[in-house]
Amino acid sequence: MSSNNEERKRRNDLRGELIDKFPRDRSYLLPALHFLQEKFSFLSDWGLEVLGWHLGVPASEVYGTATTYTELLLSPPAEKTVSVCDGVACRERSEEHTSELQSRTNL
């Protein structure tokens, strides 16, 4: 039962923050998504639901906007992120760097 109360409190706290920071207008959808991302480091289902309720935007539009922008994450970020350069200069030296990276990181 306490987890239900905690969930309700979390939702109400978020509603209060959204009310303070963003007018109830759909034009604030993207800034509010960025706010959620900054606050929680990803966009949770319940956060998207609360945001849609606050802005009066359908869940499909909130989700569609969230999935359009690659910088917005719908799941918690990984502990480690590997980025690979695939430009011409990188490809020319890729074999050497790939071997070095594999030996250093145990990939």
C-alpha positions as YAML, in Angstrom:
chain: A
units: angstrom
residues:
- id: 1
  name: MET
  ca: [0.00, 0.00, 0.00]
- id: 2
  name: SER
  ca: [2.83, 2.41, 0.75]
- id: 3
  name: SER
  ca: [4.19, 2.07, -2.79]
- id: 4
  name: ASN
  ca: [0.83, 3.36, -4.08]
- id: 5
  name: ASN
  ca: [1.09, 6.34, -1.76]
- id: 6
  name: GLU
  ca: [4.69, 6.98, -2.86]
- id: 7
  name: GLU
  ca: [3.68, 6.79, -6.52]
- id: 8
  name: ARG
  ca: [0.78, 9.18, -5.93]
- id: 9
  name: LYS
  ca: [3.05, 11.60, -4.08]
- id: 10
  name: ARG
  ca: [5.64, 11.47, -6.88]
- id: 11
  name: ARG
  ca: [2.97, 12.20, -9.50]
- id: 12
  name: ASN
  ca: [1.51, 15.06, -7.46]
- id: 13
  name: ASP
  ca: [4.97, 16.55, -6.87]
- id: 14
  name: LEU
  ca: [5.65, 16.44, -10.62]
- id: 15
  name: ARG
  ca: [2.25, 17.99, -11.37]
- id: 16
  name: GLY
  ca: [3.08, 20.84, -9.01]
- id: 17
  name: GLU
  ca: [6.44, 21.45, -10.69]
- id: 18
  name: LEU
  ca: [4.87, 21.38, -14.15]
- id: 19
  name: ILE
  ca: [2.16, 23.81, -13.05]
- id: 20
  name: ASP
  ca: [4.83, 26.19, -11.71]
- id: 21
  name: LYS
  ca: [7.12, 25.98, -14.76]
- id: 22
  name: PHE
  ca: [4.88, 25.49, -17.81]
- id: 23
  name: PRO
  ca: [1.57, 27.07, -18.84]
- id: 24
  name: ARG
  ca: [-1.10, 24.58, -19.89]
- id: 25
  name: ASP
  ca: [-0.40, 24.97, -23.59]
- id: 26
  name: ARG
  ca: [0.71, 22.34, -26.11]
- id: 27
  name: SER
  ca: [3.46, 24.66, -27.40]
- id: 28
  name: TYR
  ca: [5.38, 23.84, -24.20]
- id: 29
  name: LEU
  ca: [5.54, 20.11, -24.98]
- id: 30
  name: LEU
  ca: [9.16, 20.00, -26.13]
- id: 31
  name: PRO
  ca: [10.55, 22.25, -23.37]
- id: 32
  name: ALA
  ca: [8.62, 20.20, -20.80]
- id: 33
  name: LEU
  ca: [10.01, 16.94, -22.24]
- id: 34
  name: HIS
  ca: [13.51, 18.36, -21.88]
- id: 35
  name: PHE
  ca: [12.69, 19.34, -18.30]
- id: 36
  name: LEU
  ca: [11.59, 15.76, -17.51]
- id: 37
  name: GLN
  ca: [14.72, 14.39, -19.15]
- id: 38
  name: GLU
  ca: [16.89, 16.71, -17.05]
- id: 39
  name: LYS
  ca: [15.04, 15.87, -13.85]
- id: 40
  name: PHE
  ca: [14.93, 12.07, -14.17]
- id: 41
  name: SER
  ca: [17.68, 11.42, -16.80]
- id: 42
  name: PHE
  ca: [15.06, 9.70, -18.98]
- id: 43
  name: LEU
  ca: [11.34, 9.95, -19.80]
- id: 44
  name: SER
  ca: [9.34, 7.50, -17.71]
- id: 45
  name: ASP
  ca: [5.89, 6.29, -18.76]
- id: 46
  name: TRP
  ca: [4.27, 7.88, -15.75]
- id: 47
  name: GLY
  ca: [6.13, 11.16, -16.36]
- id: 48
  name: LEU
  ca: [4.87, 11.29, -19.95]
- id: 49
  name: GLU
  ca: [1.36, 10.56, -18.70]
- id: 50
  name: VAL
  ca: [1.48, 13.39, -16.14]
- id: 51
  name: LEU
  ca: [2.92, 15.77, -18.74]
- id: 52
  name: GLY
  ca: [0.18, 14.95, -21.24]
- id: 53
  name: TRP
  ca: [-2.45, 15.52, -18.57]
- id: 54
  name: HIS
  ca: [-0.91, 18.87, -17.60]
- id: 55
  name: LEU
  ca: [-0.59, 20.20, -21.15]
- id: 56
  name: GLY
  ca: [-3.86, 18.70, -22.37]
- id: 57
  name: VAL
  ca: [-2.00, 16.81, -25.09]
- id: 58
  name: PRO
  ca: [-3.01, 13.26, -26.11]
- id: 59
  name: ALA
  ca: [-0.65, 10.49, -24.99]
- id: 60
  name: SER
  ca: [0.00, 9.56, -28.63]
- id: 61
  name: GLU
  ca: [1.29, 13.06, -29.36]
- id: 62
  name: VAL
  ca: [3.48, 13.15, -26.24]
- id: 63
  name: TYR
  ca: [4.98, 9.74, -27.10]
- id: 64
  name: GLY
  ca: [5.37, 10.67, -30.77]
- id: 65
  name: THR
  ca: [7.25, 13.83, -29.90]
- id: 66
  name: ALA
  ca: [9.43, 12.02, -27.36]
- id: 67
  name: THR
  ca: [10.42, 9.36, -29.90]
- id: 68
  name: THR
  ca: [11.13, 11.88, -32.67]
- id: 69
  name: TYR
  ca: [14.07, 13.47, -30.89]
- id: 70
  name: THR
  ca: [17.07, 11.18, -30.44]
- id: 71
  name: GLU
  ca: [18.41, 13.11, -27.45]
- id: 72
  name: LEU
  ca: [15.32, 12.15, -25.44]
- id: 73
  name: LEU
  ca: [15.57, 8.74, -23.75]
- id: 74
  name: LEU
  ca: [12.61, 6.50, -22.92]
- id: 75
  name: SER
  ca: [14.66, 4.20, -20.72]
- id: 76
  name: PRO
  ca: [17.37, 4.80, -18.13]
- id: 77
  name: PRO
  ca: [20.72, 5.62, -19.72]
- id: 78
  name: ALA
  ca: [23.40, 2.95, -19.81]
- id: 79
  name: GLU
  ca: [26.27, 3.15, -17.37]
- id: 80
  name: LYS
  ca: [28.74, 3.34, -20.23]
- id: 81
  name: THR
  ca: [28.24, 4.59, -23.75]
- id: 82
  name: VAL
  ca: [30.48, 3.77, -26.67]
- id: 83
  name: SER
  ca: [30.54, 6.16, -29.62]
- id: 84
  name: VAL
  ca: [32.19, 5.17, -32.86]
- id: 85
  name: CYS
  ca: [33.42, 7.65, -35.43]
- id: 86
  name: ASP
  ca: [32.63, 6.50, -38.94]
- id: 87
  name: GLY
  ca: [34.06, 9.46, -40.87]
- id: 88
  name: VAL
  ca: [36.66, 9.00, -43.59]
- id: 89
  name: ALA
  ca: [39.62, 9.88, -41.36]
- id: 90
  name: CYS
  ca: [38.41, 7.49, -38.70]
- id: 91
  name: ARG
  ca: [37.82, 4.65, -41.14]
- id: 92
  name: GLU
  ca: [41.36, 4.92, -42.43]
- id: 93
  name: ARG
  ca: [42.71, 4.33, -38.92]
- id: 94
  name: SER
  ca: [39.83, 2.23, -37.63]
- id: 95
  name: GLU
  ca: [41.52, -1.16, -37.52]
- id: 96
  name: GLU
  ca: [44.36, 0.14, -35.36]
- id: 97
  name: HIS
  ca: [42.01, 2.01, -33.00]
- id: 98
  name: THR
  ca: [39.46, -0.78, -32.81]
- id: 99
  name: SER
  ca: [42.12, -3.28, -31.72]
- id: 100
  name: GLU
  ca: [43.46, -0.82, -29.16]
- id: 101
  name: LEU
  ca: [39.96, -0.12, -27.81]
- id: 102
  name: GLN
  ca: [39.16, -3.80, -27.53]
- id: 103
  name: SER
  ca: [42.33, -4.52, -25.60]
- id: 104
  name: ARG
  ca: [41.73, -1.62, -23.18]
- id: 105
  name: THR
  ca: [38.06, -2.29, -22.52]
- id: 106
  name: ASN
  ca: [37.88, -6.08, -22.75]
- id: 107
  name: LEU
  ca: [35.16, -5.93, -25.41]
...
